[in-house]
Short mmCIF file of C-alpha atoms and ligand atoms in Angstrom, two decimals:
data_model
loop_
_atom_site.label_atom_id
_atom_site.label_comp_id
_atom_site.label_asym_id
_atom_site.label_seq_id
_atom_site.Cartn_x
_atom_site.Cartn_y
_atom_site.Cartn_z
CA UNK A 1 2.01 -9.75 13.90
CA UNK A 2 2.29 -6.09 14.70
CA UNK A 3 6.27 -6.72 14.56
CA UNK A 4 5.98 -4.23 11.45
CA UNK A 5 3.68 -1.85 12.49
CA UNK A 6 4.51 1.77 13.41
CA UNK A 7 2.97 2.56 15.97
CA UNK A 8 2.05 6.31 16.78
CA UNK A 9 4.52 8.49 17.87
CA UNK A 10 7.22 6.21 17.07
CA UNK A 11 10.43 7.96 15.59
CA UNK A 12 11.73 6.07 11.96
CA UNK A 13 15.27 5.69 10.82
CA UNK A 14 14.66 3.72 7.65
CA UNK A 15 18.65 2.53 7.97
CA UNK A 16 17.97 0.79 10.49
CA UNK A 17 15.42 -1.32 9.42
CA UNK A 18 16.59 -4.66 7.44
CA UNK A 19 15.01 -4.82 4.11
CA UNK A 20 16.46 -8.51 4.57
CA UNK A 21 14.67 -8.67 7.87
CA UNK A 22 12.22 -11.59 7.58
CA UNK A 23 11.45 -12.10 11.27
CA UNK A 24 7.91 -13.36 10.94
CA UNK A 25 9.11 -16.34 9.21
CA UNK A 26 11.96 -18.54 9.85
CA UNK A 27 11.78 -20.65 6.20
CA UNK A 28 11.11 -19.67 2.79
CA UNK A 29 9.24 -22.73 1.76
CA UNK A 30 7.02 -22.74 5.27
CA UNK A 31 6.13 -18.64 4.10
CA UNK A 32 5.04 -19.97 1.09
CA UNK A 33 2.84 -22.76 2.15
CA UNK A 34 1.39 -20.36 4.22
CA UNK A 35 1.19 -17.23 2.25
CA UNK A 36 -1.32 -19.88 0.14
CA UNK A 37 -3.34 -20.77 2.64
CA UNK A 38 -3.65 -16.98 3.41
CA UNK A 39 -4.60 -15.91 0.08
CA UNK A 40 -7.57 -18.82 0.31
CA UNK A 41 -8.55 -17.19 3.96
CA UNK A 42 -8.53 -13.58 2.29
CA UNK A 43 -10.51 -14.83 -0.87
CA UNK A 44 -13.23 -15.81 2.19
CA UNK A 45 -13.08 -12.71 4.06
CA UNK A 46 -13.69 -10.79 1.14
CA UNK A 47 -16.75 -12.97 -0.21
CA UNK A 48 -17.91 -11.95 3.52
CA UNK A 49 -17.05 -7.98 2.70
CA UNK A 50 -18.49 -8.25 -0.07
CA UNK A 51 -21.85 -9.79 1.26
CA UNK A 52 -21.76 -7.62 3.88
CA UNK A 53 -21.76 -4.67 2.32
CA UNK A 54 -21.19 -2.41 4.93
CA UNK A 55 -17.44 -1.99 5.23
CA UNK A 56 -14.82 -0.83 3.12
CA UNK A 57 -11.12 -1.56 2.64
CA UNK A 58 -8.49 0.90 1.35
CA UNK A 59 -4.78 -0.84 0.95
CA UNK A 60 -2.09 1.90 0.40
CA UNK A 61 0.80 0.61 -1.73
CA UNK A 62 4.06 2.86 -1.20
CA UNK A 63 7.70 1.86 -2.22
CA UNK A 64 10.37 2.96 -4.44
CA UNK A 65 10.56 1.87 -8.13
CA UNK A 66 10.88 -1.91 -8.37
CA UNK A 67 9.74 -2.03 -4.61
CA UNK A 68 7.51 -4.61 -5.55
CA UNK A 69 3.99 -3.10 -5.55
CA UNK A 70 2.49 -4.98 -8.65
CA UNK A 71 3.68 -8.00 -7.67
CA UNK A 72 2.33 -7.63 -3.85
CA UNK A 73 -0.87 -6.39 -5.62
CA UNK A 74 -0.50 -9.56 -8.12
CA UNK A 75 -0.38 -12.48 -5.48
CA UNK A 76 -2.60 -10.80 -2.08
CA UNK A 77 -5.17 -10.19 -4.97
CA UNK A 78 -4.97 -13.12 -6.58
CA UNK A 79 -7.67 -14.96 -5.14
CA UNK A 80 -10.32 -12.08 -5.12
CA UNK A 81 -13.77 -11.99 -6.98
CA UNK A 82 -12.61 -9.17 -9.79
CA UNK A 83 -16.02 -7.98 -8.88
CA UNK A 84 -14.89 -6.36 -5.26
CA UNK A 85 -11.76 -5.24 -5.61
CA UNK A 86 -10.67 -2.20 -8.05
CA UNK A 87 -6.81 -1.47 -8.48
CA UNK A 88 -6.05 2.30 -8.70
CA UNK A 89 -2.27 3.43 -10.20
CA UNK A 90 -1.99 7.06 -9.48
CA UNK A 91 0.41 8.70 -11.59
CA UNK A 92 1.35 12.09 -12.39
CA UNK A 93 -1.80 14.23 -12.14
CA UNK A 94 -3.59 15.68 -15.02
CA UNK A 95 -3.98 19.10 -15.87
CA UNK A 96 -7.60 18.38 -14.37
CA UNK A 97 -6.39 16.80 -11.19
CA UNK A 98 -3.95 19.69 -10.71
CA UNK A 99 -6.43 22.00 -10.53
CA UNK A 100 -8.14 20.40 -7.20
CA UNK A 101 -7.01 20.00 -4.03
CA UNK A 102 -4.57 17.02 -3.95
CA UNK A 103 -6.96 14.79 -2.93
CA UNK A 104 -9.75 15.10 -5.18
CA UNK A 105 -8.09 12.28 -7.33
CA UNK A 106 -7.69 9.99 -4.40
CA UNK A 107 -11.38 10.98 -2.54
CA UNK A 108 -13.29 9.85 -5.89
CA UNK A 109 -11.36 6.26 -5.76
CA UNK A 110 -12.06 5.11 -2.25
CA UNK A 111 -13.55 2.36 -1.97
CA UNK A 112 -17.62 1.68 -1.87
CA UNK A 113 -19.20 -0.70 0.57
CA UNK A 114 -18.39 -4.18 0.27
CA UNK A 115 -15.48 -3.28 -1.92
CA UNK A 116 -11.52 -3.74 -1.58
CA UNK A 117 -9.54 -0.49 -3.16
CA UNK A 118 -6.14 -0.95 -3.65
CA UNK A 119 -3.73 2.11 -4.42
CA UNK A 120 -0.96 1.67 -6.66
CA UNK A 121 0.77 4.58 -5.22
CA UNK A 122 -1.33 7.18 -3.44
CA UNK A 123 -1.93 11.04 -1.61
CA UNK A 124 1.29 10.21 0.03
CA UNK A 125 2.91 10.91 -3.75
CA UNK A 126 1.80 14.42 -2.56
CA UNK A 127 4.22 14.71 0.55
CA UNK A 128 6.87 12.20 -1.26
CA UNK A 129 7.82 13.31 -5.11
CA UNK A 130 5.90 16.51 -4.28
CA UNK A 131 8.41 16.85 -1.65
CA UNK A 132 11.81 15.99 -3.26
CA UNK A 133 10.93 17.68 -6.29
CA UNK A 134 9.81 21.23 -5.04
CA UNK A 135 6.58 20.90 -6.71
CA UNK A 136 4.86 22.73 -4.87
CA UNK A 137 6.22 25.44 -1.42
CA UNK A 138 7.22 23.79 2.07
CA UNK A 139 4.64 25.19 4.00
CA UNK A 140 2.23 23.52 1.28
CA UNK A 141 3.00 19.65 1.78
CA UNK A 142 4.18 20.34 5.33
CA UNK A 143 0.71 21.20 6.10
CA UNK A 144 -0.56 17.86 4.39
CA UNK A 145 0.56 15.35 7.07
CA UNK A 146 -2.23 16.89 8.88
CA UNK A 147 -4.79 17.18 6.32
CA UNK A 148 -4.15 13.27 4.99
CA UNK A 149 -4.68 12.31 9.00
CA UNK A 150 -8.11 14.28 9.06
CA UNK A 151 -8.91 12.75 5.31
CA UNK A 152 -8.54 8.88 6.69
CA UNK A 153 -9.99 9.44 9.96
CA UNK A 154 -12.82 10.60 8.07
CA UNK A 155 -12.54 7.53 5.86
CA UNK A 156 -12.64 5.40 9.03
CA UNK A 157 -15.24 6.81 10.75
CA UNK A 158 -17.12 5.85 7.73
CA UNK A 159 -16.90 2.54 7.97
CA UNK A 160 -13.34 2.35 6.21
CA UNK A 161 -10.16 0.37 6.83
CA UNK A 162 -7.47 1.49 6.04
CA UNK A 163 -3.60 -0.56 5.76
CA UNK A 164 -0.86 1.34 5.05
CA UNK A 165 2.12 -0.65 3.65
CA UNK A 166 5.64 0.86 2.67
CA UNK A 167 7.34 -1.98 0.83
CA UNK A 168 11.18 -1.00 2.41
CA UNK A 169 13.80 -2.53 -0.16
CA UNK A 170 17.80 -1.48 -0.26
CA UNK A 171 19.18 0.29 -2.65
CA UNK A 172 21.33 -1.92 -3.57
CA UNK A 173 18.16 -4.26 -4.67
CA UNK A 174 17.29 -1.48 -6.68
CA UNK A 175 19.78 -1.72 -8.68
CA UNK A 176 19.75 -4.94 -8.72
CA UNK A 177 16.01 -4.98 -10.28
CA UNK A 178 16.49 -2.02 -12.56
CA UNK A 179 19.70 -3.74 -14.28
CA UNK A 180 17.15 -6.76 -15.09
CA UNK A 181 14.25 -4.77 -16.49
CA UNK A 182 16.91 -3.58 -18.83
CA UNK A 183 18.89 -6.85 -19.51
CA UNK A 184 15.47 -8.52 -20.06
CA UNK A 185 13.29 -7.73 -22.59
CA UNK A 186 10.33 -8.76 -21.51
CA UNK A 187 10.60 -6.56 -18.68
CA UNK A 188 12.01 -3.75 -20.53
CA UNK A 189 8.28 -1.88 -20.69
CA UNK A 190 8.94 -1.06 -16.81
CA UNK A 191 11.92 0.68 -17.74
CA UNK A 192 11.52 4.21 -17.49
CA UNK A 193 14.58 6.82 -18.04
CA UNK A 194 13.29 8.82 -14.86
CA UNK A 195 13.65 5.97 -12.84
CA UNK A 196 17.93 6.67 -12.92
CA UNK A 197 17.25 10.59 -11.80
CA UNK A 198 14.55 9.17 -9.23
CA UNK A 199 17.51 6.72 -8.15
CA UNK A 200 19.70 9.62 -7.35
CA UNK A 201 17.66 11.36 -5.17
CA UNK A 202 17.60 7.97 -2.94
CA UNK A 203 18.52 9.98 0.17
CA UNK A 204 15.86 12.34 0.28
CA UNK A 205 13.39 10.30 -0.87
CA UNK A 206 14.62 8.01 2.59
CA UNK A 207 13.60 11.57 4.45
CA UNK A 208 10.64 12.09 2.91
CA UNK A 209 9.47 8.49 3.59
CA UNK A 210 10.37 8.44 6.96
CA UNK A 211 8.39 11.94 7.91
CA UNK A 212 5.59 10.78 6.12
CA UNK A 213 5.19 7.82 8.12
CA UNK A 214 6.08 9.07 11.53
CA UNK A 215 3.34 11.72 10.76
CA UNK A 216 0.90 9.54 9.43
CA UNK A 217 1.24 6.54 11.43
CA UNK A 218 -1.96 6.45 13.33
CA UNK A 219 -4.19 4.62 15.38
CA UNK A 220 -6.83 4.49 12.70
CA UNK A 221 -4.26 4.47 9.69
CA UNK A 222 -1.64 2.60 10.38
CA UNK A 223 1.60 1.98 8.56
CA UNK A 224 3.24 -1.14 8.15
CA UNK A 225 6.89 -0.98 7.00
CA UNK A 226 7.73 -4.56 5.12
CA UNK A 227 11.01 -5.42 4.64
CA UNK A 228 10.96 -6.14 1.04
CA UNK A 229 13.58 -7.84 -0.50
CA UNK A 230 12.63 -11.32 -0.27
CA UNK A 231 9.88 -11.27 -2.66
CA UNK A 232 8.49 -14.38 -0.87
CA UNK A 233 8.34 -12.69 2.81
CA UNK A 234 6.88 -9.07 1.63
CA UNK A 235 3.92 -11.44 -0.20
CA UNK A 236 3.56 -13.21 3.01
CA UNK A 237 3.66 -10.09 5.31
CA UNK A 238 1.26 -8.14 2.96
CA UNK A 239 -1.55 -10.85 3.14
CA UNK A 240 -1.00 -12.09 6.76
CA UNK A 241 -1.84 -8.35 7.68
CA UNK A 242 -4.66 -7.44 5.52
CA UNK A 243 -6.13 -11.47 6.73
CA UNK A 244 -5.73 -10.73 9.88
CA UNK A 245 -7.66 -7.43 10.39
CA UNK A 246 -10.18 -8.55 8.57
CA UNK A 247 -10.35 -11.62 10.92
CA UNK A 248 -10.82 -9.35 13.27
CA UNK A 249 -13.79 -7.49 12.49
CA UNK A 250 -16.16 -10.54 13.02
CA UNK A 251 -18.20 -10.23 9.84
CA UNK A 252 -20.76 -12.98 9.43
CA UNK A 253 -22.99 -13.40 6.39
CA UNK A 254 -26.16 -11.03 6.51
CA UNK A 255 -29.28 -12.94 8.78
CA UNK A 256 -31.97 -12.81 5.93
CA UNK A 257 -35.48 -14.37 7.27
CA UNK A 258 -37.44 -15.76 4.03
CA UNK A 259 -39.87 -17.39 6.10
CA UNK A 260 -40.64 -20.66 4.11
CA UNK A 261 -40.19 -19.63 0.73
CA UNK A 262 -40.50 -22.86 -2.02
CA UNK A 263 -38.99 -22.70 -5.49
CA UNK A 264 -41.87 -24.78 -7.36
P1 AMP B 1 4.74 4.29 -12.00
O1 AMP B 1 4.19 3.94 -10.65
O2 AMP B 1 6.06 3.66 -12.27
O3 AMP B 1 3.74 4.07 -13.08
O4 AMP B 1 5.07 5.84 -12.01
C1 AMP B 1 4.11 6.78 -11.68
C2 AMP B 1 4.84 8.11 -11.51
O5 AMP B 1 3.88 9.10 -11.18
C3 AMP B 1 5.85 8.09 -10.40
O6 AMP B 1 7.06 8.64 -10.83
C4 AMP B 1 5.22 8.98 -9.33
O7 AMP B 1 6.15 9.64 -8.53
C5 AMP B 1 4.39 9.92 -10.17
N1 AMP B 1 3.32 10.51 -9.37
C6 AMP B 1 2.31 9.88 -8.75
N2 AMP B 1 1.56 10.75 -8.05
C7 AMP B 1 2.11 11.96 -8.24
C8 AMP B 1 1.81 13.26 -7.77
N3 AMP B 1 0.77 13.48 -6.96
N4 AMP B 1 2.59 14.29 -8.18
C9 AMP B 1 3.63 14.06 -9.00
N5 AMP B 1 3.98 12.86 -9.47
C10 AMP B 1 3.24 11.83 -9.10
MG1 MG B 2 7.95 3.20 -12.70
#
């Protein structure tokens, strides 16, 4: 499974990585039979978090426009309990959120125990658009990498897990994706006029991308780079990962000793 996973250290050239890569499959319709069954294992191992109530899981969206993060967030959530899981979209900061630190915003969504947090974009807007757009001085975000390491290891050492997941799609499926949110009206609400100057800067939002996750790639963060332009393999990438390290933590239902209480 870790066919996707960066592991520390490791250098990234984004070009070189198929977005129509789908190596962990070898048929559509099989993905999609199993990407079902996966969503039912998930739905389990979060009834389990949930009971639990120890642990906590952060999933980190990242991708271009159109990269597909709704939808991912759409089908891996789709058979959660609303009542664990909490979507965050972070956006351009507030007046208020400016005048933190960058990751007051993000620090006051993580998740609580027993609860799934998913981030619709994330600190890692902060060393991306922050980046390509000069918001704020070099030294500034250069000396983030470090800082957003220190902030999840913290994270993790409190009981968090955290996924990573950039969702890697071609430009040319960009375009692709933006022409149909303008040729069809009911997707035409996506459509923002930004998202053509965003498009233009494709190149250096490639660098910023691949620094960010060759300095954040870590053994208690990782990032998982999913080629994303088969819809039907980034949905079935997205929830193998996120079903398999849960599997892996073990969690069993909480031992509760009522003696021999009777309901008369
Ligand atoms: P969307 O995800 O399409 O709703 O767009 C959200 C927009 O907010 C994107 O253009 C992001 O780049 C922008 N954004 C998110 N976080 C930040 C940030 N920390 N600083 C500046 N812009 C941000
Ligand atoms: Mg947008």
């Amino acid at each position: 499974m870790n066919k996707h996973r960066i592991d520390p250290g490791t250098k990234i050239d984004l070009s070189e990585i198929d977005p129509d890569d789908t190596p962990l499959a070898d048929k559509k319709s099989e993905a999609k039979k199993e990407s079902e069954k996966l969503v039912d294992r998930l739905r389990e191992l979060q009834e389990l978090l949930f009971a639990e109530r120890r642990r906590k899981v952060l999933v980190v969206l990242q991708g271009m426009d159109t990269s597909g993060k709704d939808g991912t967030v759409r089908h891996v959530m789709s058979g959660f309990n609303p009542a664990g899981v909490r979507v965050v979209s972070f956006r351009k900061p507030s007046p208020d959120e400016l005048a933190h630190d960058y990751l007051w915003r993000v620090h006051a969504q993580t998740p609580s125990a027993g609860e799934v947090a998913v981030f619709n974009r994330s600190h890692y807007e902060d060393v991306l658009v922050v980046r390509v757009h000069e918001l704020v001085p070099e030294k500034q975000w250069r000396e983030r990498y470090q800082q957003i390491n220190d902030f999840e290891r913290m994270l993790v050492e409190n009981d968090t897990i955290v996924l990573k997941f950039f969702l890697h799609i071609s430009a040319d499926e960009q375009r692709k994706r933006l022409q149909e949110r303008i040729d069809d009206p009911t997707k035409r609400w996506k459509f923002q006029h930004g998202d053509l100057d965003e498009r233009k800067l494709w190149k250096d939002y490639m660098k910023a991308y691949e620094d960010a996750i060759e300095k954040t790639s870590t053994a208690w963060a990782p990032w998982y780079v999913v080629p994303a332009n088969a819809k039907w393999y980034r949905n079935y990438v997205v929830a193998r990962t996120i079903a398999e390290t849960l599997d892996s933590l073990d969690m069993s239902y909480p031992k509760i000793d009522l003696g021999d209480v009777k309901v008369e």
